[in-house]
Amino acid sequence: MPSGVELDKLAADITKASFRDQGQAKVDRLLQDDANRECSAADVAGKPIDEKVAKAIEAANLKTIKWPTDGKFLGDWKEGEKIAQSGRGMTWTDAAGSENGGNCYNCHQIDKKEISFGTIGPSLYNYGKLRGVTDPASPASKAMVEYTWGKIWNSKAYNACSNMPRAGHAGILNEQQVRHIVALLLDPKSSVNQ
């Protein structure tokens, strides 16, 4: 029987042979970074990732968060809703440079009116309200606003083995789009917090 390392290499080779670059979808999407590799190994072993390794992954990913260049964390929550609803982008059929969606509803309940949503992630309905954010610009809300931005930008900064895409870090969403998603979650006027 081949060793685990040999089986991993065989699986990687088969996967690479099964995919090709087409349009903007490139084979390099198959490459795992340290976080993905360590979390996958722990998952295969059927046990949690080593706590020291997890903390190192989180610390490394925290350093990659790009904070808003103008210091403004919130955009337009209505635009955030459009981004959260859209699952388009980064496929071989999408035009290169076209704006991606966040596909947030694929994993989360966000707005009470939406009847179709995934459950792999927690419900985000009343996200800001439940966290006491009544004025996102207030000093009392600063930590939650920054956490929300960071979690969307690079989820592995807060949970090494998070299943959530690293939307900003991976280039799925740009800075303005992240700003809109943060507004969707934290603006008291947003449908999320009604």
mmCIF file of C-alpha atoms in Angstrom:
data_model
loop_
_atom_site.group_PDB
_atom_site.id
_atom_site.type_symbol
_atom_site.label_atom_id
_atom_site.label_comp_id
_atom_site.label_asym_id
_atom_site.label_seq_id
_atom_site.Cartn_x
_atom_site.Cartn_y
_atom_site.Cartn_z
ATOM 1 C CA MET A 1 0.000 0.000 0.000
ATOM 2 C CA PRO A 2 1.391 3.463 -0.881
ATOM 3 C CA SER A 3 2.165 5.825 2.012
ATOM 4 C CA GLY A 4 -0.038 8.792 2.830
ATOM 5 C CA VAL A 5 2.506 11.147 1.245
ATOM 6 C CA GLU A 6 2.535 9.064 -1.941
ATOM 7 C CA LEU A 7 -1.266 8.992 -2.057
ATOM 8 C CA ASP A 8 -1.423 12.769 -1.548
ATOM 9 C CA LYS A 9 1.011 13.290 -4.439
ATOM 10 C CA LEU A 10 -0.954 10.885 -6.658
ATOM 11 C CA ALA A 11 -4.213 12.710 -5.861
ATOM 12 C CA ALA A 12 -2.577 16.092 -6.588
ATOM 13 C CA ASP A 13 -1.198 14.810 -9.906
ATOM 14 C CA ILE A 14 -4.592 13.418 -10.943
ATOM 15 C CA THR A 15 -6.309 16.654 -10.011
ATOM 16 C CA LYS A 16 -3.795 18.753 -11.963
ATOM 17 C CA ALA A 17 -4.168 16.487 -14.987
ATOM 18 C CA SER A 18 -7.963 16.859 -14.821
ATOM 19 C CA PHE A 19 -7.979 20.665 -15.036
ATOM 20 C CA ARG A 20 -6.680 23.201 -17.522
ATOM 21 C CA ASP A 21 -6.412 26.953 -17.780
ATOM 22 C CA GLN A 22 -9.455 28.369 -19.533
ATOM 23 C CA GLY A 23 -10.283 32.043 -19.698
ATOM 24 C CA GLN A 24 -9.626 33.621 -16.333
ATOM 25 C CA ALA A 25 -9.924 30.284 -14.496
ATOM 26 C CA LYS A 26 -6.357 29.063 -13.996
ATOM 27 C CA VAL A 27 -5.002 25.778 -12.671
ATOM 28 C CA ASP A 28 -3.148 27.663 -9.920
ATOM 29 C CA ARG A 29 -6.454 27.630 -8.008
ATOM 30 C CA LEU A 30 -5.566 24.085 -7.058
ATOM 31 C CA LEU A 31 -2.477 25.140 -5.113
ATOM 32 C CA GLN A 32 -2.875 25.012 -1.349
ATOM 33 C CA ASP A 33 -1.197 27.434 1.013
ATOM 34 C CA ASP A 34 0.001 26.399 4.478
ATOM 35 C CA ALA A 35 -3.391 27.082 6.061
ATOM 36 C CA ASN A 36 -5.281 24.927 3.569
ATOM 37 C CA ARG A 37 -2.670 22.176 3.710
ATOM 38 C CA GLU A 38 -2.597 21.996 7.534
ATOM 39 C CA CYS A 39 -6.388 22.142 7.856
ATOM 40 C CA SER A 40 -6.874 19.475 5.196
ATOM 41 C CA ALA A 41 -4.359 17.192 6.942
ATOM 42 C CA ALA A 42 -6.152 17.638 10.275
ATOM 43 C CA ASP A 43 -9.496 16.947 8.617
ATOM 44 C CA VAL A 44 -8.183 13.764 6.973
ATOM 45 C CA ALA A 45 -6.739 12.672 10.327
ATOM 46 C CA GLY A 46 -10.136 13.279 11.905
ATOM 47 C CA LYS A 47 -8.842 15.543 14.631
ATOM 48 C CA PRO A 48 -8.614 19.276 15.239
ATOM 49 C CA ILE A 49 -5.615 21.182 13.976
ATOM 50 C CA ASP A 50 -2.815 21.619 16.515
ATOM 51 C CA GLU A 51 -3.540 24.759 18.557
ATOM 52 C CA LYS A 52 -0.030 26.200 18.079
ATOM 53 C CA VAL A 53 -0.237 25.681 14.328
ATOM 54 C CA ALA A 54 -3.706 27.258 14.249
ATOM 55 C CA LYS A 55 -2.506 30.346 16.140
ATOM 56 C CA ALA A 56 0.465 30.694 13.762
ATOM 57 C CA ILE A 57 -1.843 30.470 10.729
ATOM 58 C CA GLU A 58 -4.201 33.062 12.222
ATOM 59 C CA ALA A 59 -1.328 35.436 13.045
ATOM 60 C CA ALA A 60 0.124 35.126 9.534
ATOM 61 C CA ASN A 61 -3.278 35.735 7.937
ATOM 62 C CA LEU A 62 -4.043 38.695 10.210
ATOM 63 C CA LYS A 63 -0.960 40.410 8.778
ATOM 64 C CA THR A 64 -2.399 40.124 5.258
ATOM 65 C CA ILE A 65 -5.584 42.075 5.943
ATOM 66 C CA LYS A 66 -5.677 45.233 3.855
ATOM 67 C CA TRP A 67 -7.540 47.828 5.876
ATOM 68 C CA PRO A 68 -9.542 50.520 4.050
ATOM 69 C CA THR A 69 -7.146 52.936 2.378
ATOM 70 C CA ASP A 70 -9.339 55.927 3.245
ATOM 71 C CA GLY A 71 -10.261 54.698 6.741
ATOM 72 C CA LYS A 72 -13.931 54.223 5.762
ATOM 73 C CA PHE A 73 -15.206 50.766 6.638
ATOM 74 C CA LEU A 74 -18.839 51.125 5.521
ATOM 75 C CA GLY A 75 -20.232 51.694 2.063
ATOM 76 C CA ASP A 76 -23.802 51.379 0.787
ATOM 77 C CA TRP A 77 -25.705 48.479 2.315
ATOM 78 C CA LYS A 78 -28.016 48.262 -0.723
ATOM 79 C CA GLU A 79 -24.982 47.631 -2.916
ATOM 80 C CA GLY A 80 -23.838 45.110 -0.306
ATOM 81 C CA GLU A 81 -27.112 43.222 -0.712
ATOM 82 C CA LYS A 82 -26.560 42.998 -4.486
ATOM 83 C CA ILE A 83 -23.029 41.673 -3.940
ATOM 84 C CA ALA A 84 -24.226 39.172 -1.317
ATOM 85 C CA GLN A 85 -26.903 37.907 -3.726
ATOM 86 C CA SER A 86 -24.577 37.564 -6.709
ATOM 87 C CA GLY A 87 -22.690 34.340 -7.241
ATOM 88 C CA ARG A 88 -21.137 35.448 -10.530
ATOM 89 C CA GLY A 89 -17.452 35.846 -11.144
ATOM 90 C CA MET A 90 -14.116 34.137 -11.598
ATOM 91 C CA THR A 91 -15.446 31.315 -13.773
ATOM 92 C CA TRP A 92 -14.017 30.574 -17.191
ATOM 93 C CA THR A 93 -17.170 31.982 -18.829
ATOM 94 C CA ASP A 94 -16.963 35.350 -17.021
ATOM 95 C CA ALA A 95 -15.157 38.149 -18.800
ATOM 96 C CA ALA A 96 -11.796 38.903 -17.197
ATOM 97 C CA GLY A 97 -12.069 42.057 -15.123
ATOM 98 C CA SER A 98 -15.824 41.739 -14.606
ATOM 99 C CA GLU A 99 -16.990 42.423 -11.075
ATOM 100 C CA ASN A 100 -17.437 39.362 -8.881
ATOM 101 C CA GLY A 101 -20.270 38.706 -6.499
ATOM 102 C CA GLY A 102 -19.836 37.598 -2.913
ATOM 103 C CA ASN A 103 -22.192 34.621 -3.095
ATOM 104 C CA CYS A 104 -22.827 35.148 0.629
ATOM 105 C CA TYR A 105 -26.311 33.608 0.590
ATOM 106 C CA ASN A 106 -24.791 30.346 -0.547
ATOM 107 C CA CYS A 107 -23.672 29.780 3.078
ATOM 108 C CA HIS A 108 -25.542 32.321 5.239
ATOM 109 C CA GLN A 109 -28.999 33.589 6.020
ATOM 110 C CA ILE A 110 -28.665 37.356 5.863
ATOM 111 C CA ASP A 111 -31.994 39.047 5.191
ATOM 112 C CA LYS A 112 -35.208 37.712 6.714
ATOM 113 C CA LYS A 113 -37.032 38.186 3.381
ATOM 114 C CA GLU A 114 -34.681 35.848 1.506
ATOM 115 C CA ILE A 115 -36.064 32.316 1.500
ATOM 116 C CA SER A 116 -33.140 30.598 -0.239
ATOM 117 C CA PHE A 117 -29.877 30.447 1.694
ATOM 118 C CA GLY A 118 -27.238 27.993 2.829
ATOM 119 C CA THR A 119 -26.578 26.866 6.362
ATOM 120 C CA ILE A 120 -22.868 25.941 6.332
ATOM 121 C CA GLY A 121 -22.190 29.364 7.860
ATOM 122 C CA PRO A 122 -24.049 30.979 10.754
ATOM 123 C CA SER A 123 -27.089 33.150 10.226
ATOM 124 C CA LEU A 124 -26.080 36.778 9.831
ATOM 125 C CA TYR A 125 -29.612 38.114 10.244
ATOM 126 C CA ASN A 126 -29.517 40.958 12.813
ATOM 127 C CA TYR A 127 -25.707 40.768 12.713
ATOM 128 C CA GLY A 128 -25.082 44.354 13.813
ATOM 129 C CA LYS A 129 -28.083 44.553 16.114
ATOM 130 C CA LEU A 130 -27.105 41.396 18.044
ATOM 131 C CA ARG A 131 -23.594 42.765 18.475
ATOM 132 C CA GLY A 132 -24.793 46.103 19.855
ATOM 133 C CA VAL A 133 -23.764 48.210 16.856
ATOM 134 C CA THR A 134 -26.196 51.131 16.868
ATOM 135 C CA ASP A 135 -23.699 53.627 15.413
ATOM 136 C CA PRO A 136 -20.893 52.045 13.365
ATOM 137 C CA ALA A 137 -18.920 55.317 13.535
ATOM 138 C CA SER A 138 -18.850 55.355 17.339
ATOM 139 C CA PRO A 139 -15.739 54.356 19.309
ATOM 140 C CA ALA A 140 -17.805 51.653 21.048
ATOM 141 C CA SER A 141 -18.395 49.936 17.685
ATOM 142 C CA LYS A 142 -14.804 50.180 16.428
ATOM 143 C CA ALA A 143 -13.717 46.667 17.431
ATOM 144 C CA MET A 144 -16.780 45.019 15.845
ATOM 145 C CA VAL A 145 -16.451 47.079 12.651
ATOM 146 C CA GLU A 146 -12.771 46.132 12.320
ATOM 147 C CA TYR A 147 -13.460 42.475 13.107
ATOM 148 C CA THR A 148 -16.218 42.348 10.469
ATOM 149 C CA TRP A 149 -13.950 43.919 7.846
ATOM 150 C CA GLY A 150 -11.103 41.555 8.745
ATOM 151 C CA LYS A 151 -13.316 38.461 8.722
ATOM 152 C CA ILE A 152 -14.576 39.274 5.226
ATOM 153 C CA TRP A 153 -11.107 40.223 3.956
ATOM 154 C CA ASN A 154 -9.358 37.108 5.325
ATOM 155 C CA SER A 155 -11.433 34.750 7.447
ATOM 156 C CA LYS A 156 -8.422 32.616 8.363
ATOM 157 C CA ALA A 157 -7.101 35.507 10.452
ATOM 158 C CA TYR A 158 -9.772 34.635 13.020
ATOM 159 C CA ASN A 159 -10.284 30.918 12.457
ATOM 160 C CA ALA A 160 -7.396 29.000 10.885
ATOM 161 C CA CYS A 161 -9.635 26.380 9.300
ATOM 162 C CA SER A 162 -12.577 28.603 8.401
ATOM 163 C CA ASN A 163 -14.550 27.416 5.381
ATOM 164 C CA MET A 164 -15.365 31.016 4.516
ATOM 165 C CA PRO A 165 -13.603 32.298 1.396
ATOM 166 C CA ARG A 166 -10.912 34.895 1.999
ATOM 167 C CA ALA A 167 -12.842 37.373 -0.136
ATOM 168 C CA GLY A 168 -10.436 40.320 -0.121
ATOM 169 C CA HIS A 169 -7.217 38.377 0.317
ATOM 170 C CA ALA A 170 -8.029 36.065 -2.610
ATOM 171 C CA GLY A 171 -9.133 38.944 -4.846
ATOM 172 C CA ILE A 172 -12.732 37.758 -4.984
ATOM 173 C CA LEU A 173 -13.989 41.134 -3.748
ATOM 174 C CA ASN A 174 -12.267 44.500 -4.031
ATOM 175 C CA GLU A 175 -12.005 47.064 -1.242
ATOM 176 C CA GLN A 176 -15.183 48.908 -2.249
ATOM 177 C CA GLN A 177 -17.177 45.673 -2.400
ATOM 178 C CA VAL A 178 -15.969 44.653 1.065
ATOM 179 C CA ARG A 179 -17.023 48.095 2.297
ATOM 180 C CA HIS A 180 -20.531 47.484 0.934
ATOM 181 C CA ILE A 181 -20.771 44.019 2.553
ATOM 182 C CA VAL A 182 -19.667 45.497 5.910
ATOM 183 C CA ALA A 183 -22.430 48.098 5.557
ATOM 184 C CA LEU A 184 -24.959 45.366 4.804
ATOM 185 C CA LEU A 185 -24.033 43.651 8.058
ATOM 186 C CA LEU A 186 -23.564 46.658 10.334
ATOM 187 C CA ASP A 187 -25.588 49.632 9.090
ATOM 188 C CA PRO A 188 -28.580 49.956 11.463
ATOM 189 C CA LYS A 189 -30.711 50.954 8.434
ATOM 190 C CA SER A 190 -29.784 47.797 6.550
ATOM 191 C CA SER A 191 -32.499 45.214 6.003
ATOM 192 C CA VAL A 192 -30.236 42.822 7.942
ATOM 193 C CA ASN A 193 -30.719 44.778 11.144
ATOM 194 C CA GLN A 194 -34.463 45.423 10.887
#
